Amino acid sequence: MFKTLLIKEIQASIIDFRFWVITLLCICIIPLSFYVSVKNYSQRLSDYRQEVQTYREATSVWYDMVAEGIHPPSPLSIFSQGMDEKMPYKVLTSRDGRYRIETAKPDNKYDLMGKMDFAYIVVMVLSILALVFTFNAISGDKENGIFRMVLSNPVLRRQVLLAKLIGNYLVFLIPFLLSLLIALLIVWFSGMVPIFSSQFFPAVLIMLGVSLLFLLTLFNLGLWVSSFAKNSALSINVLLLIWILTGLVIPKISPIISGVIYPVESTGVFEGKKAYLIANIIKEQRAEETELYEEIKAELRPESEINVSGNMDDEVNVEFDNRVLPIREKYEKRLASEVDKLTVDYKIRVDKQNRIAGAISSLSVINLANNLMAEFSATGATEAENFLNQAKQFQEQVNTDVYAKFIFREYFSKGASSSSVQQIAGAGEIKIPLMDAYRYVPLQDVFMNNLKDILLIAAYCLLFFVGAFISFTRFDVR
Amino acid sequence: MLQAIELTKRYEDGQLALDALNLEIKPGEIFFLLGANGAGKTTTINLFLNFIEPTSGQAIIDGIDVMKDPLETKNYISYVSENVMLYGNFTARQNLDFFAKLGGKSHLNKEDYYTIMRKVGLQEQAFEKKLKTFSKGMRQKVGLAIAIIKDAPNILLDEPTSGLDPKSAAELMQILKNLRNAGKSILMCTHDILRAKSVADRVGIMKEGRLVMLRDREEFLQDDLEQLYLEYMQETVMMP
Ligand SMILES: Nc1ncnc2c1ncn2[C@@H]1O[C@H](COP(=O)(O)OP(=O)(O)OP(=O)(O)O)[C@@H](O)[C@H]1O
Ligand SMILES: [Mg+2]
C-alpha cells in the first residue's frame, strides 16, 4: 500500500514542471559556483604566497622587527566563504609582547560572485525551492478533493503523509546530488583541492549530511504549513513569510537586538582605552627610571656634564642596569595585570553579547545551517579562534627566536634618552620567523564544537515533522 | 450493509447538520437520499467514510463501527464523489491503476482497465489521455470506474449524475441496477427525483438534517413522489 503511494508520489513529482526547473537550476548553478569558487581560491592562494614571499624578502631580522604570520586560505572555503572577509588573517608581532591582528580586506574582485558559494545555494536558493516544492503537496490535494478519493480507501493517513515526504524529498535530491557530483568532479579535475582525499572528504561528507538534514527540515516545514493551511495560496504566503523571517530578517537583526539588549563598546573604543592605559603606565615607568638614573648619576659623577650615554659599559649605565630590574619587574607585572583585566573584561562582555546574538539567530534554521557550512569549511568562528591562538603562539615563537636574542637597553635622564642594542654572542644567524605549517582545527573538534547546532537542526526537523503529522492526521476531509 | 444508528453531527460552528439519523441499507438495495441543498446528505456520506467524526451515534459498515476501525471499513466501501478529482498529470488508466491498487486490487492489467472504462462509457481515445484534459462528465466516469473496480460490497454515491449527459446518466442507472443485482448495498444522494422513481428500492427525504420521509418502492409508486417531495419541503413532518 505504502509502496503504491510512494511510487505515485515519485512519478507525480517527476512529471511536475517544478522538478525540471529545479533540475535545470541545480545543473547550472552548482557546478558554476564551484568553478568560480575554485578560481577564487586559487587566486587567494597565490595572493597568500606572494604576501609571504614579499614579507620574506622585504624584512630583515632586528631586535624590534615585526614578524608577520599570515592565515593561508582554507581549501574548503570553496564550499563556504563564511566570514572569510571578516576573519582575522594576519598577526604582526611586537617586541613588547603586544602583537596586532589584522582582518582581511574585502576582496572586491570577486564580490559579484563571491557569495554564490555552495553554502549560499543550499541555504538560500535550495531552501526556497524546497518550500516551492512542498507548499501545495497537501493543501493542493485537500483543495481539489483528491484526498476524498484517496482516503476512501484503506490507507492510513500517516502513510499518505510519509509517502508525500519521502517521495518529494527523494525526487528533489536527484538534481541536487547529481549536480553536486558534477561539481565535485570539476573541483577534483582542477587539481586545486584534492576533494576526495582523506584530508578533506570527511568534512565534505559532513557538509553534505548537514545539507540533507537542512533540506529535510524545510520539507517538513513545507508539509506542516501545507497541511494546516486551508488552501495553497495561504500555504505559500505563510511559507514565504517564514522564509523571509528566518533567512533574511533574523540573521541580520540578531546582532542588532543583542546590541540593544546588551550594549558593548566597539573594538575601536576598546583599543583606544587600552592604548591610553598602556601609555600612562609607560609614562610612569619612564619617570621612575629617569629618577633612578639621575640619582645614580648624582652619586657616581656629580660633576659630569654628559646627560646620558648609550655606552653600556659606562659605569652609570652598569649601575643603572643593576638597580633598574625591580622597577622594570614591577611595571611589567602591573602592565600585564591591568591590560589583562581590561581585555578579559571586554572579552567576557563581547562573548556575552555574541551569545545573545547566537541564541536569537539559532531561531533560524537557515542561519544555523549557514554557520555549520562555514564551520566545516574552516571559515567560521572556530577557525577564527584557532588563528588567534596560533597568533599568540607565533608571538611567543618570535619572542624566543628573535627578540630574546637581542639585549636592548634604554636609559632616560632629564630631557634626553639613549638606547643600545646588542645581539647575544653565539646566537648565530637568525632566520626570518615564519608561521609555517599552519594547523587547522581537527575535524573532530569542529564537529564536537558544532554538535549542538546540528542537533538543534535535527530537533527543528523533528518538530516540523511532528507538526505536519499532527495537523495532517487530525484535519477533517471536506 | 450500511447502518446509521442515532447518527448525529454538529459542526464546530454549531450547525446541526445531521440529527439522529437511523437508517439501514441491506445488500441488494438501492437507497436514494433526496433533499435540498444543505440538507445533510454529504455530511451523512462523510460520516460513513470517517472523513468527519460523529457528535454522537454510530455509522456501521458490514457490522463494523466506522469510528472503531476506520481502516477495515474502507475495504468494504466504494465512493463516487460529487466532483471526482484525480491526478491531472496522469492518464485515465494510470489513475485507475493507482486507485485500484489503493483499493487492494493489485493484479489487474491494462485490458481489465480498458474493459471497465468501456463499461462506464468513456470514449476509447480518452483512455490514455491526461486527466487534466477531461471534462467534468468524463472525470465522473473515471470515478465510477474506480468505484466499480474496487468491487466493495457497499457503494456511496454523492450526486454522481452531476455533469453526465443523459445517455451516460441512463447508463449509470443501468450499472447501478446491475450492481444491486450483484448484491451491493447502494446509498445514492441526489436531487434527481425522476431517477429515484425509476431505480430506487427505497427513498428517503432529508430536511435540515432530519430524515423526514422514508418510503418503499411500492409506497412511493402509489403516491406521486414529486408531489411528496414538494410537500415535505414546505412543512416539517415528524417521522412516525
Ligand atoms: N465543514 C463544515 N462546517 C460547518 N458546517 C458545515 C460544514 N459542512 C457542511 N456544513 C453545513 O451542514 C449542513 C449540511 O451540509 P451538507 O454538505 O451535508 O449538505 P448536502 O445535503 O450535501 O447539500 P448539497 O445538496 O448542496 O450537496 C449545511 O447547512 C452546511 O452549511
Ligand atoms: Mg452535498
GROMACS .gro file of N, CA and C and ligand atoms in nm, chain A residues 478, chain B residues 11-13 15-17 35-44 82 158-159 191, ligand 1:
model
   94
  478ARG      N    1  -1.288   1.740   0.366
  478ARG     CA    2  -1.412   1.808   0.324
  478ARG      C    3  -1.427   1.807   0.174
  489TYR      N    4  -2.144   2.059   1.359
  489TYR     CA    5  -2.013   2.115   1.324
  489TYR      C    6  -1.964   2.210   1.432
  490GLU      N    7  -1.836   2.243   1.426
  490GLU     CA    8  -1.776   2.327   1.530
  490GLU      C    9  -1.847   2.462   1.541
  491ASP      N   10  -1.903   2.508   1.428
  491ASP     CA   11  -1.969   2.638   1.432
  491ASP      C   12  -2.112   2.628   1.486
  493GLN      N   13  -2.360   2.438   1.376
  493GLN     CA   14  -2.457   2.393   1.276
  493GLN      C   15  -2.491   2.245   1.298
  494LEU      N   16  -2.617   2.217   1.323
  494LEU     CA   17  -2.660   2.078   1.338
  494LEU      C   18  -2.690   2.024   1.197
  495ALA      N   19  -2.596   1.952   1.139
  495ALA     CA   20  -2.609   1.911   1.000
  495ALA      C   21  -2.682   1.778   0.987
  513GLY      N   22  -3.303   1.549  -0.095
  513GLY     CA   23  -3.300   1.660  -0.001
  513GLY      C   24  -3.247   1.785  -0.065
  514ALA      N   25  -3.291   1.899  -0.012
  514ALA     CA   26  -3.248   2.026  -0.068
  514ALA      C   27  -3.100   2.048  -0.043
  515ASN      N   28  -3.046   2.151  -0.102
  515ASN     CA   29  -2.906   2.186  -0.076
  515ASN      C   30  -2.891   2.214   0.074
  516GLY      N   31  -2.785   2.159   0.131
  516GLY     CA   32  -2.759   2.183   0.273
  516GLY      C   33  -2.843   2.098   0.365
  517ALA      N   34  -2.907   1.994   0.312
  517ALA     CA   35  -2.994   1.911   0.395
  517ALA      C   36  -2.915   1.817   0.485
  518GLY      N   37  -2.794   1.784   0.444
  518GLY     CA   38  -2.712   1.695   0.526
  518GLY      C   39  -2.674   1.566   0.458
  519LYS      N   40  -2.691   1.559   0.327
  519LYS     CA   41  -2.663   1.436   0.253
  519LYS      C   42  -2.512   1.406   0.251
  520THR      N   43  -2.434   1.508   0.211
  520THR     CA   44  -2.289   1.488   0.205
  520THR      C   45  -2.233   1.459   0.344
  521THR      N   46  -2.291   1.525   0.444
  521THR     CA   47  -2.248   1.500   0.581
  521THR      C   48  -2.265   1.353   0.617
  522THR      N   49  -2.377   1.295   0.577
  522THR     CA   50  -2.402   1.154   0.603
  522THR      C   51  -2.293   1.067   0.540
  560GLU      N   52  -1.915   1.391  -0.560
  560GLU     CA   53  -1.993   1.487  -0.637
  560GLU      C   54  -1.912   1.540  -0.754
  636ASP      N   55  -2.241   1.035  -0.432
  636ASP     CA   56  -2.287   1.168  -0.397
  636ASP      C   57  -2.313   1.245  -0.526
  637GLU      N   58  -2.438   1.254  -0.564
  637GLU     CA   59  -2.476   1.320  -0.687
  637GLU      C   60  -2.387   1.280  -0.805
  669HIS      N   61  -3.056   1.489  -0.626
  669HIS     CA   62  -3.172   1.578  -0.636
  669HIS      C   63  -3.268   1.526  -0.743
  719LIG     N1   64  -1.734   2.184   0.735
  719LIG     C1   65  -1.850   2.238   0.772
  719LIG     N2   66  -1.854   2.324   0.875
  719LIG     C2   67  -1.969   2.376   0.916
  719LIG     N3   68  -2.086   2.350   0.860
  719LIG     C3   69  -2.091   2.265   0.756
  719LIG     C4   70  -1.972   2.205   0.707
  719LIG     N4   71  -2.004   2.125   0.603
  719LIG     C5   72  -2.138   2.136   0.589
  719LIG     N5   73  -2.189   2.220   0.679
  719LIG     C6   74  -2.331   2.252   0.696
  719LIG     O1   75  -2.402   2.134   0.721
  719LIG     C7   76  -2.524   2.135   0.651
  719LIG     C8   77  -2.534   2.013   0.564
  719LIG     O2   78  -2.440   2.019   0.461
  719LIG     P1   79  -2.421   1.905   0.352
  719LIG     O3   80  -2.299   1.935   0.277
  719LIG     O4   81  -2.429   1.775   0.421
  719LIG     O5   82  -2.549   1.926   0.261
  719LIG     P2   83  -2.593   1.848   0.129
  719LIG     O6   84  -2.723   1.784   0.161
  719LIG     O7   85  -2.486   1.763   0.081
  719LIG     O8   86  -2.616   1.969   0.028
  719LIG     P3   87  -2.591   1.976  -0.131
  719LIG     O9   88  -2.715   1.921  -0.194
  719LIG    O10   89  -2.579   2.119  -0.158
  719LIG    O11   90  -2.470   1.898  -0.160
  719LIG     C9   91  -2.527   2.265   0.572
  719LIG    O12   92  -2.609   2.357   0.641
  719LIG    C10   93  -2.386   2.313   0.572
  719LIG    O13   94  -2.384   2.454   0.579
   0.00000   0.00000   0.00000
